[in-house]
Amino acid sequence: MRLTRRRFSKILGQFIGLGVLAGRATLAQEQTLAQTMQQLFADSPVEYSDQINIKIPHLAENSAAVPITAAINLAQVEKIWLLVAANPLPLSAHFTLTPAAVPRVSARLKMAKTSEVMVVVRAQQRLYFASQMVKVADNGCSR
Amino acid sequence: MNSIKARIKWQQGYTEIKVLLRHPMANGRAYTQHGGIIAPEYITTLLLDRNGNTEIVAHLSASISSNPYFDFVLQKAARGDKISISWLDNLGNSDNRDFIIG
């Protein structure tokens, strides 16, 4: 078959298409907060609790390490989830505690951009949350 | 390998355990100077045992900072108790280290 201009551009288009697809495939997957919540908690109700204290700066100077402390004032805390709503994968960490552990954890999070930071807790078979908005000063996407 | 540092402070009633791990925690989204993607390499599981019983299990994702730092508090720990900290990453690397509450 002769390689006409039209045919050439068609083949070229296919190659570009393949390249785009391959590029997509190598990128790590992404999830919205809603998808993550659905995956973690299915349809269980998650209610707000003022007994969850989140200590995190309102303005994060270094988005590659945002210090967070979550102290929970509830009895029988079994699990603590740390979520950053606007991150490509919102779930940062999840802790399983025995009764010997005090329900208080500190960690350092990476934040892609300004986002709500959410702490979800399971205590006495119920789910509670609290959240705080954190502004990111620098561009942390590349870290 | 000695990628685990911990500072353990015993006080009446509770014991504070500060953990610092040395790990890149690469999320697979960052690029090298030459345009290649840095492969994901992050700790997935961190365990904190006291006298052989696991007290805290942390499942981490790549959005925990590099060289991650954690602060945990245990009740009912006594002086002389053995605290073991271990981690496992997505590539199968691991490390563990024991500390004695002093």
Short mmCIF file of C-alpha atoms in Angstrom, two decimals:
data_model
loop_
_atom_site.label_atom_id
_atom_site.label_comp_id
_atom_site.label_asym_id
_atom_site.label_seq_id
_atom_site.Cartn_x
_atom_site.Cartn_y
_atom_site.Cartn_z
CA MET A 1 0.00 0.00 0.00
CA ARG A 2 1.32 3.40 -0.84
CA LEU A 3 2.05 5.72 1.98
CA THR A 4 -0.13 8.69 1.22
CA ARG A 5 -0.14 11.84 3.30
CA ARG A 6 -3.54 10.91 4.74
CA ARG A 7 -2.41 7.41 5.62
CA PHE A 8 0.79 8.73 7.16
CA SER A 9 -1.06 11.07 9.47
CA LYS A 10 -3.44 8.27 10.44
CA ILE A 11 -0.55 6.05 11.51
CA LEU A 12 1.08 8.97 13.27
CA GLY A 13 -2.17 9.59 15.13
CA GLN A 14 -2.29 5.98 16.26
CA PHE A 15 1.23 6.21 17.62
CA ILE A 16 0.43 9.39 19.52
CA GLY A 17 -2.69 7.74 20.89
CA LEU A 18 -0.68 4.75 22.05
CA GLY A 19 1.87 7.03 23.68
CA VAL A 20 -0.84 8.88 25.59
CA LEU A 21 -2.35 5.61 26.80
CA ALA A 22 1.04 4.27 27.85
CA GLY A 23 1.71 7.52 29.68
CA ARG A 24 -1.58 7.15 31.53
CA ALA A 25 -0.79 3.58 32.51
CA THR A 26 2.56 4.45 34.07
CA LEU A 27 1.05 7.19 36.23
CA ALA A 28 -0.02 6.04 39.66
CA GLN A 29 -3.75 5.75 40.11
CA GLU A 30 -5.86 8.51 41.58
CA GLN A 31 -8.92 8.60 43.78
CA THR A 32 -11.26 11.24 45.03
CA LEU A 33 -12.00 11.59 48.73
CA ALA A 34 -15.52 10.28 48.13
CA GLN A 35 -14.17 7.14 46.45
CA THR A 36 -11.71 6.56 49.27
CA MET A 37 -14.39 7.04 51.91
CA GLN A 38 -16.67 4.63 50.06
CA GLN A 39 -13.87 2.06 49.87
CA LEU A 40 -12.97 2.40 53.54
CA PHE A 41 -16.29 2.83 55.24
CA ALA A 42 -18.82 1.73 52.60
CA ASP A 43 -22.14 3.21 53.67
CA SER A 44 -21.45 3.41 57.41
CA PRO A 45 -22.36 6.82 58.78
CA VAL A 46 -19.41 8.99 59.79
CA GLU A 47 -20.43 11.67 62.25
CA TYR A 48 -18.64 14.81 63.35
CA SER A 49 -17.07 14.74 66.80
CA ASP A 50 -15.57 17.65 68.72
CA GLN A 51 -13.64 15.10 70.76
CA ILE A 52 -11.11 14.73 67.96
CA ASN A 53 -8.42 17.38 68.25
CA ILE A 54 -6.36 18.00 65.16
CA LYS A 55 -3.22 20.00 65.63
CA ILE A 56 -1.93 21.04 62.23
CA PRO A 57 -0.70 24.40 60.94
CA HIS A 58 -3.30 26.50 59.09
CA LEU A 59 -0.56 27.47 56.67
CA ALA A 60 1.88 24.73 55.76
CA GLU A 61 5.30 26.11 54.94
CA ASN A 62 6.70 22.84 53.68
CA SER A 63 4.10 20.78 51.92
CA ALA A 64 6.40 17.76 51.82
CA ALA A 65 6.23 17.43 55.60
CA VAL A 66 3.19 18.89 57.30
CA PRO A 67 3.21 17.98 60.99
CA ILE A 68 -0.10 16.68 62.28
CA THR A 69 -1.12 15.50 65.72
CA ALA A 70 -4.50 13.88 66.23
CA ALA A 71 -5.53 13.46 69.83
CA ILE A 72 -8.78 11.68 70.42
CA ASN A 73 -10.79 12.13 73.55
CA LEU A 74 -13.03 9.10 73.01
CA ALA A 75 -12.96 5.75 74.79
CA GLN A 76 -11.97 2.53 73.04
CA VAL A 77 -10.44 3.99 69.93
CA GLU A 78 -9.57 1.14 67.60
CA LYS A 79 -8.52 2.86 64.41
CA ILE A 80 -7.41 6.27 63.25
CA TRP A 81 -7.32 7.29 59.59
CA LEU A 82 -5.49 10.37 58.31
CA LEU A 83 -6.84 11.71 55.02
CA VAL A 84 -5.81 14.62 52.84
CA ALA A 85 -8.83 15.42 50.67
CA ALA A 86 -7.05 16.91 47.66
CA ASN A 87 -4.17 14.45 47.42
CA PRO A 88 -4.19 12.09 44.41
CA LEU A 89 -4.68 9.27 46.91
CA PRO A 90 -6.37 10.83 49.93
CA LEU A 91 -5.56 8.12 52.48
CA SER A 92 -2.22 8.95 54.09
CA ALA A 93 -2.07 6.51 56.93
CA HIS A 94 -4.23 4.36 59.09
CA PHE A 95 -3.37 3.22 62.59
CA THR A 96 -4.73 0.26 64.48
CA LEU A 97 -4.40 0.64 68.22
CA THR A 98 -4.72 -1.81 71.08
CA PRO A 99 -6.15 -0.59 74.39
CA ALA A 100 -2.56 -0.16 75.63
CA ALA A 101 -2.00 2.64 73.15
CA VAL A 102 -3.17 6.15 73.95
CA PRO A 103 -5.32 7.43 71.05
CA ARG A 104 -2.92 10.12 70.04
CA VAL A 105 -0.67 9.97 66.99
CA SER A 106 1.64 12.39 65.29
CA ALA A 107 2.93 12.12 61.76
CA ARG A 108 4.13 14.26 58.89
CA LEU A 109 2.04 14.41 55.74
CA LYS A 110 2.75 15.30 52.15
CA MET A 111 0.16 17.66 50.69
CA ALA A 112 -0.23 18.20 46.96
CA LYS A 113 -2.14 21.45 47.42
CA THR A 114 -4.36 23.42 49.76
CA SER A 115 -6.80 20.93 51.18
CA GLU A 116 -9.01 19.77 53.96
CA VAL A 117 -7.19 17.35 56.27
CA MET A 118 -9.50 14.84 57.84
CA VAL A 119 -9.14 12.48 60.76
CA VAL A 120 -11.58 9.58 60.98
CA VAL A 121 -11.77 7.44 64.09
CA ARG A 122 -13.50 4.19 64.87
CA ALA A 123 -14.44 3.96 68.52
CA GLN A 124 -17.03 1.64 70.04
CA GLN A 125 -18.03 0.39 66.58
CA ARG A 126 -18.91 3.89 65.42
CA LEU A 127 -17.16 6.27 63.08
CA TYR A 128 -16.34 9.87 63.91
CA PHE A 129 -14.49 12.55 62.02
CA ALA A 130 -13.03 16.01 62.36
CA SER A 131 -11.26 18.09 59.75
CA GLN A 132 -9.28 21.23 59.27
CA MET A 133 -8.39 23.31 56.23
CA VAL A 134 -4.67 23.59 55.58
CA LYS A 135 -3.29 26.12 53.12
CA VAL A 136 -0.20 25.08 51.28
CA ALA A 137 2.21 27.90 50.63
CA ASP A 138 4.64 26.23 48.25
CA ASN A 139 3.93 23.93 45.36
CA GLY A 140 4.28 20.42 46.67
CA CYS A 141 3.09 18.52 43.62
CA SER A 142 6.57 17.57 42.56
CA ARG A 143 7.58 16.13 45.91
CA MET B 1 21.01 -1.20 58.19
CA ASN B 2 20.02 1.19 60.86
CA SER B 3 17.08 3.09 59.55
CA ILE B 4 15.14 3.29 62.80
CA LYS B 5 15.69 5.84 65.50
CA ALA B 6 13.50 6.16 68.54
CA ARG B 7 13.45 8.33 71.57
CA ILE B 8 11.48 6.80 74.40
CA LYS B 9 10.46 8.81 77.41
CA TRP B 10 8.99 6.91 80.31
CA GLN B 11 6.76 8.79 82.68
CA GLN B 12 4.46 7.66 85.40
CA GLY B 13 1.39 6.34 83.64
CA TYR B 14 2.46 6.69 80.06
CA THR B 15 5.41 6.29 77.74
CA GLU B 16 6.00 8.53 74.78
CA ILE B 17 7.71 6.93 71.80
CA LYS B 18 9.08 9.16 69.07
CA VAL B 19 10.04 7.25 65.96
CA LEU B 20 12.14 8.52 63.08
CA LEU B 21 12.65 6.25 60.09
CA ARG B 22 15.07 6.76 57.25
CA HIS B 23 13.20 6.05 54.04
CA PRO B 24 12.64 7.90 50.73
CA MET B 25 8.83 7.37 50.74
CA ALA B 26 8.80 7.96 46.97
CA ASN B 27 5.21 8.17 45.71
CA GLY B 28 5.92 7.42 42.04
CA ARG B 29 4.77 10.88 40.97
CA ALA B 30 8.04 12.77 41.14
CA TYR B 31 10.35 13.18 38.18
CA THR B 32 14.11 12.99 38.03
CA GLN B 33 16.13 15.77 36.41
CA HIS B 34 16.19 13.70 33.23
CA GLY B 35 12.43 13.35 33.03
CA GLY B 36 12.17 9.78 34.29
CA ILE B 37 9.70 8.89 37.00
CA ILE B 38 11.11 7.98 40.38
CA ALA B 39 9.69 4.54 41.09
CA PRO B 40 7.37 4.26 44.07
CA GLU B 41 9.16 3.13 47.20
CA TYR B 42 7.32 3.63 50.45
CA ILE B 43 6.79 1.97 53.79
CA THR B 44 3.49 0.14 53.85
CA THR B 45 3.50 -1.25 57.36
CA LEU B 46 5.02 -0.05 60.59
CA LEU B 47 4.71 -2.17 63.71
CA LEU B 48 5.32 -1.22 67.30
CA ASP B 49 5.55 -4.14 69.70
CA ARG B 50 5.88 -4.15 73.45
CA ASN B 51 7.30 -7.35 74.94
CA GLY B 52 6.29 -9.25 71.82
CA ASN B 53 2.71 -7.95 71.64
CA THR B 54 1.85 -5.66 68.77
CA GLU B 55 0.36 -2.50 70.24
CA ILE B 56 0.26 -0.24 67.20
CA VAL B 57 -0.01 -1.13 63.52
CA ALA B 58 0.38 1.71 61.06
CA HIS B 59 -0.48 1.23 57.40
CA LEU B 60 1.17 4.01 55.47
CA SER B 61 0.73 5.32 51.97
CA ALA B 62 3.23 7.27 49.92
CA SER B 63 1.76 10.56 51.11
CA ILE B 64 3.60 10.27 54.38
CA SER B 65 6.69 12.48 54.31
CA SER B 66 10.09 11.10 53.44
CA ASN B 67 12.07 10.07 56.51
CA PRO B 68 8.79 9.69 58.36
CA TYR B 69 8.38 10.74 61.93
CA PHE B 70 5.75 9.43 64.32
CA ASP B 71 4.88 10.04 67.90
CA PHE B 72 2.98 7.37 69.81
CA VAL B 73 1.98 7.06 73.45
CA LEU B 74 1.60 3.80 75.33
CA GLN B 75 -0.12 3.30 78.63
CA LYS B 76 0.95 0.67 81.13
CA ALA B 77 4.50 0.36 79.86
CA ALA B 78 7.12 -0.27 82.52
CA ARG B 79 10.81 0.42 82.72
CA GLY B 80 12.73 -2.47 81.23
CA ASP B 81 9.99 -3.35 78.74
CA LYS B 82 11.21 -4.16 75.28
CA ILE B 83 9.85 -2.00 72.46
CA SER B 84 10.38 -3.41 68.97
CA ILE B 85 9.83 -1.24 65.95
CA SER B 86 9.77 -2.73 62.48
CA TRP B 87 8.79 -1.61 59.01
CA LEU B 88 8.13 -3.21 55.66
CA ASP B 89 8.04 -1.36 52.35
CA ASN B 90 6.35 -2.02 49.02
CA LEU B 91 9.55 -3.46 47.56
CA GLY B 92 9.81 -6.02 50.33
CA ASN B 93 12.62 -4.29 52.20
CA SER B 94 12.31 -4.25 55.94
CA ASP B 95 14.12 -3.34 59.10
CA ASN B 96 13.55 -3.74 62.79
CA ARG B 97 15.18 -2.59 65.97
CA ASP B 98 14.64 -3.18 69.66
CA PHE B 99 14.70 -0.60 72.42
CA ILE B 100 14.51 -0.99 76.16
CA ILE B 101 12.44 1.53 78.09
CA GLY B 102 14.96 3.14 80.43
#
